[in-house]
Amino acid sequence: MFRVISGRSVQAARLLAPRNAVLVEAVRGRKSRTDPVAKSKVGRIKVPPPVDPVEMLVLKERYSEYELIMRALRLEFKEEVLRKKYEEETGSQAEERARQEEEEHRALINWNDEENLRMLKARILRVQKEEEEAERKKMEAAIQREQQLEESIRLREKEILQLQEEAKNFITLENLDQRIEDALDNPKNYNFAVDKEGKVVKRTVLQ
Amino acid sequence: MPRYELALILKAMQRPETAAALRRTVETLMERGAVVRDLENLGQRLLPYKMTKHNQRHSTGAYFLVDFYAAPSILDGLLDHLHRDVDVVRPAVLRKDERAPDSSCCGPPP
């Protein structure tokens, strides 16, 4: 029968309703169009609420004045906004500001270029120095390596010479017999004794 | 080539037999491609304990020391040969290291 409405159409109807009420609208509920009218509602004539003409007039005038004023204010404000926007884009200050911005921009770009140049020079110097360092280190490393190689060659030659010297005393098939006789004649004794003072004594007896 | 030392304990025999055994051993070494550096006699000594080898009990033995340079591959064959030699009581091959010992005295490192 009555339904609560809420939505976009509500906003306009809300102005006429009391502030705290819920908005309802009439809706076909239980009965359809073809059902007979109820007995209690048989002679009912819907009558709109009575209107007082004087009050109506006064209200109409007041409302029209009010709306006039409101509309004027709104238009004033809109015009102000548009004017400000226009001034912003094409006013007298706009050119000066644009010029100043451009000067600033150019100055900054120049400064940036100079900085880049400076960094470039510094970088070139640094890279050159590093290259020289690397070259020097490589040379030093090469020299070191050569020196070590020479050192090792010298050591090995010394060893070879020493071995050649010792090789003269090695046992061969010819001196085998002689060496065996020598060995059997000279028994060697590696035993020794040490006392607390550190004196080494080698005259231990072979059993 | 690495350098080895053969600590040889021969049976207590007369001089010509000992000489023959030594000659045999050195010739075996040379056949296998070793270079014999030196031969030392540590004398005939009482063995630290009685050893039985080749069905004979030995209480004294003649100790000999042979330095030689050889390839490591011949050592197995050599030891096998020496174990089978009747006059040899105990052979031992040790390696000689050229490095000097790192610490001045023996014992566990600090």
Short mmCIF file of C-alpha atoms in Angstrom, two decimals:
data_model
loop_
_atom_site.label_atom_id
_atom_site.label_comp_id
_atom_site.label_asym_id
_atom_site.label_seq_id
_atom_site.Cartn_x
_atom_site.Cartn_y
_atom_site.Cartn_z
CA MET A 1 0.00 0.00 0.00
CA PHE A 2 2.63 2.48 1.02
CA ARG A 3 6.29 1.98 0.13
CA VAL A 4 9.39 3.75 1.37
CA ILE A 5 11.19 5.42 -1.51
CA SER A 6 14.85 6.15 -1.58
CA GLY A 7 16.88 7.15 -4.58
CA ARG A 8 17.43 9.97 -7.05
CA SER A 9 13.80 11.09 -7.17
CA VAL A 10 13.80 11.45 -3.42
CA GLN A 11 16.00 14.56 -3.34
CA ALA A 12 13.39 16.83 -4.85
CA ALA A 13 10.54 15.42 -2.76
CA ARG A 14 12.63 15.80 0.38
CA LEU A 15 12.35 19.58 0.33
CA LEU A 16 8.61 19.45 1.00
CA ALA A 17 8.62 16.75 3.66
CA PRO A 18 9.28 17.35 7.35
CA ARG A 19 12.91 16.78 8.27
CA ASN A 20 12.69 13.65 10.39
CA ALA A 21 9.96 11.66 8.56
CA VAL A 22 10.44 8.66 6.32
CA LEU A 23 9.34 9.23 2.70
CA VAL A 24 6.49 6.93 1.62
CA GLU A 25 4.65 6.63 -1.67
CA ALA A 26 1.34 4.89 -2.54
CA VAL A 27 1.72 1.60 -4.27
CA ARG A 28 -0.70 -1.14 -5.34
CA GLY A 29 -0.33 -3.61 -2.46
CA ARG A 30 -2.78 -6.46 -1.83
CA LYS A 31 -5.59 -5.42 -4.27
CA SER A 32 -5.33 -5.12 -8.06
CA ARG A 33 -7.13 -2.66 -10.38
CA THR A 34 -10.19 -4.89 -10.93
CA ASP A 35 -10.96 -5.61 -7.27
CA PRO A 36 -14.05 -3.87 -5.81
CA VAL A 37 -13.56 -0.98 -3.45
CA ALA A 38 -13.75 -1.72 0.28
CA LYS A 39 -16.99 -1.06 2.14
CA SER A 40 -15.42 1.54 4.39
CA LYS A 41 -14.04 3.43 1.41
CA VAL A 42 -17.15 3.38 -0.85
CA GLY A 43 -18.10 7.12 -0.88
CA ARG A 44 -14.60 8.41 -0.40
CA ILE A 45 -13.58 11.46 -2.36
CA LYS A 46 -9.97 12.40 -2.20
CA VAL A 47 -9.64 16.02 -1.32
CA PRO A 48 -6.32 17.83 -1.53
CA PRO A 49 -5.29 19.82 1.51
CA PRO A 50 -6.84 23.29 1.62
CA VAL A 51 -4.72 26.19 0.49
CA ASP A 52 -4.81 29.65 1.98
CA PRO A 53 -4.54 32.10 -0.93
CA VAL A 54 -2.98 34.91 1.07
CA GLU A 55 -0.40 32.62 2.52
CA MET A 56 0.14 31.15 -0.91
CA LEU A 57 0.77 34.56 -2.42
CA VAL A 58 3.14 35.64 0.29
CA LEU A 59 5.03 32.39 0.06
CA LYS A 60 5.23 32.63 -3.71
CA GLU A 61 6.65 36.13 -3.61
CA ARG A 62 9.12 35.27 -0.94
CA TYR A 63 10.21 32.16 -2.73
CA SER A 64 10.64 33.92 -6.02
CA GLU A 65 12.73 36.65 -4.38
CA TYR A 66 14.80 34.04 -2.60
CA GLU A 67 15.42 32.06 -5.74
CA LEU A 68 16.27 35.17 -7.64
CA ILE A 69 18.88 36.12 -5.11
CA MET A 70 20.28 32.59 -4.99
CA ARG A 71 20.51 32.33 -8.74
CA ALA A 72 22.21 35.70 -8.95
CA LEU A 73 24.75 34.69 -6.35
CA ARG A 74 25.46 31.45 -8.11
CA LEU A 75 25.95 33.16 -11.43
CA GLU A 76 28.20 35.76 -9.81
CA PHE A 77 30.37 33.08 -8.37
CA LYS A 78 30.53 31.19 -11.61
CA GLU A 79 31.51 34.32 -13.45
CA GLU A 80 34.21 35.06 -10.90
CA VAL A 81 35.67 31.59 -11.35
CA LEU A 82 35.68 31.92 -15.12
CA ARG A 83 37.25 35.35 -14.93
CA LYS A 84 39.98 34.12 -12.70
CA LYS A 85 40.72 31.26 -15.06
CA TYR A 86 40.83 33.65 -18.00
CA GLU A 87 43.14 36.01 -16.14
CA GLU A 88 45.37 33.10 -15.26
CA GLU A 89 45.81 32.07 -18.86
CA THR A 90 45.77 35.29 -20.86
CA GLY A 91 46.09 38.11 -18.32
CA SER A 92 48.85 40.72 -17.99
CA GLN A 93 50.80 38.70 -15.47
CA ALA A 94 50.75 35.63 -17.63
CA GLU A 95 53.33 36.88 -20.12
CA GLU A 96 55.77 38.05 -17.46
CA ARG A 97 55.48 34.81 -15.60
CA ALA A 98 55.95 32.80 -18.75
CA ARG A 99 59.03 34.84 -19.61
CA GLN A 100 60.49 34.44 -16.15
CA GLU A 101 59.88 30.73 -16.20
CA GLU A 102 61.60 30.42 -19.47
CA GLU A 103 64.60 32.40 -18.22
CA GLU A 104 64.82 30.22 -15.18
CA HIS A 105 64.55 27.13 -17.32
CA ARG A 106 67.33 28.29 -19.59
CA ALA A 107 69.56 29.23 -16.67
CA LEU A 108 69.05 25.84 -15.09
CA ILE A 109 69.75 24.05 -18.35
CA ASN A 110 72.95 26.04 -18.74
CA TRP A 111 74.02 25.24 -15.25
CA ASN A 112 73.32 21.59 -15.87
CA ASP A 113 75.39 21.62 -19.02
CA GLU A 114 78.29 23.24 -17.21
CA GLU A 115 78.08 20.67 -14.45
CA ASN A 116 78.09 17.92 -17.04
CA LEU A 117 81.16 19.37 -18.67
CA ARG A 118 82.94 19.60 -15.36
CA MET A 119 82.09 16.03 -14.45
CA LEU A 120 83.20 14.91 -17.87
CA LYS A 121 86.61 16.50 -17.43
CA ALA A 122 87.00 15.07 -13.97
CA ARG A 123 85.95 11.67 -15.20
CA ILE A 124 88.36 11.74 -18.10
CA LEU A 125 91.21 12.62 -15.78
CA ARG A 126 90.23 9.93 -13.34
CA VAL A 127 89.88 7.27 -16.01
CA GLN A 128 93.25 8.21 -17.44
CA LYS A 129 94.89 7.96 -14.05
CA GLU A 130 93.32 4.59 -13.44
CA GLU A 131 94.50 3.32 -16.78
CA GLU A 132 98.02 4.45 -16.02
CA GLU A 133 97.82 2.75 -12.65
CA ALA A 134 96.65 -0.46 -14.24
CA GLU A 135 99.43 -0.31 -16.81
CA ARG A 136 101.99 0.24 -14.13
CA LYS A 137 100.65 -2.59 -12.04
CA LYS A 138 100.68 -4.92 -15.01
CA MET A 139 104.27 -4.02 -15.77
CA GLU A 140 105.23 -4.55 -12.17
CA ALA A 141 103.46 -7.88 -12.10
CA ALA A 142 105.21 -8.94 -15.27
CA ILE A 143 108.56 -7.92 -13.83
CA GLN A 144 107.79 -9.79 -10.62
CA ARG A 145 106.86 -12.90 -12.52
CA GLU A 146 110.03 -12.74 -14.56
CA GLN A 147 112.08 -12.30 -11.46
CA GLN A 148 110.44 -15.23 -9.79
CA LEU A 149 110.98 -17.33 -12.88
CA GLU A 150 114.63 -16.42 -12.92
CA GLU A 151 114.88 -17.15 -9.22
CA SER A 152 113.33 -20.57 -9.63
CA ILE A 153 115.58 -21.33 -12.60
CA ARG A 154 118.60 -20.40 -10.58
CA LEU A 155 117.52 -22.58 -7.69
CA ARG A 156 116.93 -25.52 -9.97
CA GLU A 157 120.27 -25.09 -11.65
CA LYS A 158 121.92 -25.03 -8.28
CA GLU A 159 120.13 -28.22 -7.34
CA ILE A 160 121.16 -29.86 -10.56
CA LEU A 161 124.79 -28.93 -10.02
CA GLN A 162 124.66 -30.23 -6.50
CA LEU A 163 123.15 -33.48 -7.67
CA GLN A 164 125.76 -33.81 -10.36
CA GLU A 165 128.42 -33.43 -7.72
CA GLU A 166 126.82 -36.05 -5.56
CA ALA A 167 126.33 -38.36 -8.53
CA LYS A 168 130.03 -38.97 -8.63
CA ASN A 169 129.65 -40.94 -5.42
CA PHE A 170 126.74 -43.11 -6.47
CA ILE A 171 127.03 -46.90 -6.62
CA THR A 172 127.39 -48.43 -10.06
CA LEU A 173 127.97 -51.96 -11.19
CA GLU A 174 131.72 -51.43 -11.22
CA ASN A 175 132.15 -50.05 -7.73
CA LEU A 176 129.44 -52.25 -6.29
CA ASP A 177 131.86 -54.82 -4.93
CA GLN A 178 134.23 -52.19 -3.65
CA ARG A 179 131.42 -50.33 -1.96
CA ILE A 180 130.07 -53.46 -0.35
CA GLU A 181 133.51 -54.24 1.04
CA ASP A 182 133.83 -50.67 2.31
CA ALA A 183 130.43 -50.77 3.94
CA LEU A 184 131.11 -54.06 5.65
CA ASP A 185 134.42 -52.75 6.91
CA ASN A 186 133.00 -49.49 8.34
CA PRO A 187 129.89 -49.98 10.40
CA LYS A 188 128.19 -46.63 11.11
CA ASN A 189 126.53 -45.85 14.41
CA TYR A 190 123.88 -43.16 14.62
CA ASN A 191 123.20 -43.51 18.35
CA PHE A 192 124.12 -40.73 20.75
CA ALA A 193 123.38 -39.61 24.29
CA VAL A 194 122.62 -36.14 25.68
CA ASP A 195 122.97 -35.01 29.27
CA LYS A 196 121.22 -32.18 31.08
CA GLU A 197 123.81 -29.56 30.11
CA GLY A 198 123.24 -30.34 26.44
CA LYS A 199 126.50 -32.16 25.86
CA VAL A 200 126.21 -34.69 23.05
CA VAL A 201 128.06 -37.97 23.54
CA LYS A 202 128.62 -40.28 20.56
CA ARG A 203 130.75 -43.02 21.96
CA THR A 204 127.93 -45.53 22.56
CA VAL A 205 128.97 -49.12 22.15
CA LEU A 206 127.56 -51.20 19.29
CA GLN A 207 126.18 -54.47 20.58
CA MET B 1 112.27 -39.08 -8.73
CA PRO B 2 111.51 -39.42 -5.05
CA ARG B 3 114.21 -40.68 -2.77
CA TYR B 4 113.75 -43.82 -0.72
CA GLU B 5 115.64 -45.63 2.00
CA LEU B 6 115.69 -49.40 2.31
CA ALA B 7 116.29 -50.45 5.91
CA LEU B 8 117.36 -54.05 5.48
CA ILE B 9 117.86 -56.66 8.22
CA LEU B 10 119.88 -59.58 6.90
CA LYS B 11 120.46 -62.91 8.55
CA ALA B 12 123.64 -63.13 10.65
CA MET B 13 125.97 -64.82 8.14
CA GLN B 14 129.63 -64.94 7.23
CA ARG B 15 131.13 -62.10 5.35
CA PRO B 16 131.13 -63.51 1.81
CA GLU B 17 127.50 -64.59 2.10
CA THR B 18 126.47 -61.21 3.42
CA ALA B 19 128.35 -59.59 0.55
CA ALA B 20 126.59 -61.85 -1.92
CA ALA B 21 123.17 -61.03 -0.43
CA LEU B 22 123.90 -57.30 -0.61
CA ARG B 23 125.11 -57.60 -4.17
CA ARG B 24 121.96 -59.50 -5.09
CA THR B 25 119.74 -56.83 -3.49
CA VAL B 26 121.51 -53.90 -5.14
CA GLU B 27 121.41 -55.63 -8.51
CA THR B 28 117.68 -56.23 -8.12
CA LEU B 29 117.23 -52.55 -7.41
CA MET B 30 119.24 -51.54 -10.42
CA GLU B 31 117.36 -53.94 -12.67
CA ARG B 32 114.11 -52.29 -11.66
CA GLY B 33 115.47 -48.92 -12.68
CA ALA B 34 116.58 -47.45 -9.38
CA VAL B 35 119.71 -45.36 -8.91
CA VAL B 36 121.51 -46.47 -5.78
CA ARG B 37 123.10 -43.59 -3.95
CA ASP B 38 124.73 -45.03 -0.91
CA LEU B 39 125.07 -48.19 1.15
CA GLU B 40 125.60 -48.04 4.91
CA ASN B 41 126.27 -50.70 7.44
CA LEU B 42 124.77 -50.24 10.88
CA GLY B 43 126.53 -53.27 12.24
CA GLN B 44 125.42 -56.65 13.48
CA ARG B 45 123.13 -56.14 16.45
CA LEU B 46 120.88 -58.00 18.78
CA LEU B 47 117.38 -57.79 17.40
CA PRO B 48 114.84 -56.07 19.70
CA TYR B 49 112.84 -59.30 19.76
CA LYS B 50 113.20 -62.73 18.27
CA MET B 51 111.84 -62.85 14.73
CA THR B 52 110.83 -65.90 12.74
CA LYS B 53 111.24 -65.81 8.98
CA HIS B 54 111.47 -68.57 6.38
CA ASN B 55 111.15 -71.20 9.11
CA GLN B 56 114.15 -69.87 11.05
CA ARG B 57 114.33 -68.10 14.36
CA HIS B 58 116.63 -65.05 14.44
CA SER B 59 117.96 -63.28 17.53
CA THR B 60 120.70 -61.23 15.84
CA GLY B 61 120.74 -59.53 12.48
CA ALA B 62 122.90 -57.36 10.28
CA TYR B 63 121.40 -53.92 9.70
CA PHE B 64 122.01 -52.20 6.38
CA LEU B 65 120.74 -48.95 4.92
CA VAL B 66 120.42 -48.40 1.15
CA ASP B 67 119.57 -44.90 -0.21
CA PHE B 68 118.19 -44.95 -3.71
CA TYR B 69 116.15 -42.92 -6.16
CA ALA B 70 113.30 -44.88 -7.72
CA ALA B 71 109.86 -44.61 -9.29
CA PRO B 72 107.04 -45.36 -6.84
CA SER B 73 105.63 -48.08 -9.07
CA ILE B 74 108.45 -50.54 -8.41
CA LEU B 75 108.12 -50.58 -4.65
CA ASP B 76 105.43 -53.22 -4.47
CA GLY B 77 107.36 -55.63 -6.63
CA LEU B 78 110.54 -54.89 -4.77
CA LEU B 79 109.06 -55.56 -1.35
CA ASP B 80 107.53 -58.77 -2.62
CA HIS B 81 110.93 -59.90 -3.90
CA LEU B 82 112.64 -59.00 -0.65
CA HIS B 83 110.06 -60.84 1.45
CA ARG B 84 110.72 -63.95 -0.61
CA ASP B 85 114.52 -63.70 -0.29
CA VAL B 86 115.68 -66.30 2.21
CA ASP B 87 118.54 -64.25 3.61
CA VAL B 88 116.43 -61.20 4.34
CA VAL B 89 114.82 -61.13 7.77
CA ARG B 90 112.92 -57.86 7.42
CA PRO B 91 112.87 -55.25 4.67
CA ALA B 92 111.41 -51.75 5.09
CA VAL B 93 111.20 -49.02 2.47
CA LEU B 94 110.78 -45.46 3.74
CA ARG B 95 110.52 -42.19 1.88
CA LYS B 96 113.06 -39.44 2.41
CA ASP B 97 111.58 -35.94 2.49
CA GLU B 98 113.67 -32.97 1.38
CA ARG B 99 111.86 -30.50 3.58
CA ALA B 100 113.39 -29.49 6.86
CA PRO B 101 111.10 -29.92 9.90
CA ASP B 102 109.11 -26.75 10.60
CA SER B 103 109.46 -26.48 14.36
CA SER B 104 112.73 -26.64 16.18
CA CYS B 105 111.65 -29.37 18.59
CA CYS B 106 109.37 -32.33 18.24
CA GLY B 107 106.06 -32.49 19.98
CA PRO B 108 102.50 -31.27 19.40
CA PRO B 109 102.19 -27.81 17.77
CA PRO B 110 101.21 -24.89 20.04
#
